[in-house]
Amino acid sequence: MVVDTEICGIKIGDQYPAHVMGIINFSPESFYGDSVVSPDSALETAQKNG
């Protein structure tokens, strides 16, 4: 059985796999300082969270 639907014009389901994207925060002026990582640790952070 194939399950597909559309939500707000976006098709999702068996025929439309979901894709997830993460953001790595390099911005030192970020309002949430604990989320900021150094550019030197970007690859390590991506591997840890991906």
Short mmCIF file of C-alpha atoms in Angstrom, two decimals:
data_model
loop_
_atom_site.label_atom_id
_atom_site.label_comp_id
_atom_site.label_asym_id
_atom_site.label_seq_id
_atom_site.Cartn_x
_atom_site.Cartn_y
_atom_site.Cartn_z
CA MET A 1 0.00 0.00 0.00
CA VAL A 2 1.37 3.41 -0.99
CA VAL A 3 0.59 6.28 1.34
CA ASP A 4 0.86 9.82 -0.07
CA THR A 5 -0.76 13.09 0.91
CA GLU A 6 -0.39 16.81 0.38
CA ILE A 7 -0.05 19.38 3.15
CA CYS A 8 -0.05 23.08 2.27
CA GLY A 9 0.85 22.20 -1.31
CA ILE A 10 3.78 19.98 -0.32
CA LYS A 11 3.51 16.32 -1.28
CA ILE A 12 4.71 13.84 1.33
CA GLY A 13 4.56 10.08 1.68
CA ASP A 14 6.02 6.90 0.24
CA GLN A 15 6.54 8.38 -3.23
CA TYR A 16 7.95 11.66 -1.81
CA PRO A 17 10.65 10.95 0.79
CA ALA A 18 11.39 13.62 3.37
CA HIS A 19 14.69 15.49 3.40
CA VAL A 20 16.08 17.07 6.55
CA MET A 21 18.56 19.94 6.60
CA GLY A 22 20.50 21.23 9.58
CA ILE A 23 22.04 24.62 10.14
CA ILE A 24 25.41 25.13 11.82
CA ASN A 25 25.59 28.52 13.54
CA PHE A 26 28.88 30.40 13.01
CA SER A 27 27.46 33.82 13.87
CA PRO A 28 29.16 35.27 16.98
CA GLU A 29 26.35 37.83 17.37
CA SER A 30 23.77 35.05 17.70
CA PHE A 31 21.11 35.62 20.34
CA TYR A 32 21.76 32.07 21.60
CA GLY A 33 25.47 31.87 22.20
CA ASP A 34 25.48 28.18 23.17
CA SER A 35 24.59 27.26 19.59
CA VAL A 36 27.61 28.99 18.02
CA VAL A 37 30.46 26.76 16.80
CA SER A 38 33.81 27.81 15.40
CA PRO A 39 34.39 27.42 11.66
CA ASP A 40 37.32 25.14 12.50
CA SER A 41 34.97 22.61 14.12
CA ALA A 42 32.30 22.69 11.37
CA LEU A 43 33.11 19.26 9.93
CA GLU A 44 33.23 17.64 13.36
CA THR A 45 29.92 19.27 14.33
CA ALA A 46 28.25 18.16 11.08
CA GLN A 47 29.46 14.57 11.51
CA LYS A 48 28.31 14.50 15.14
CA ASN A 49 24.83 15.80 14.30
CA GLY A 50 24.32 14.17 10.92
#
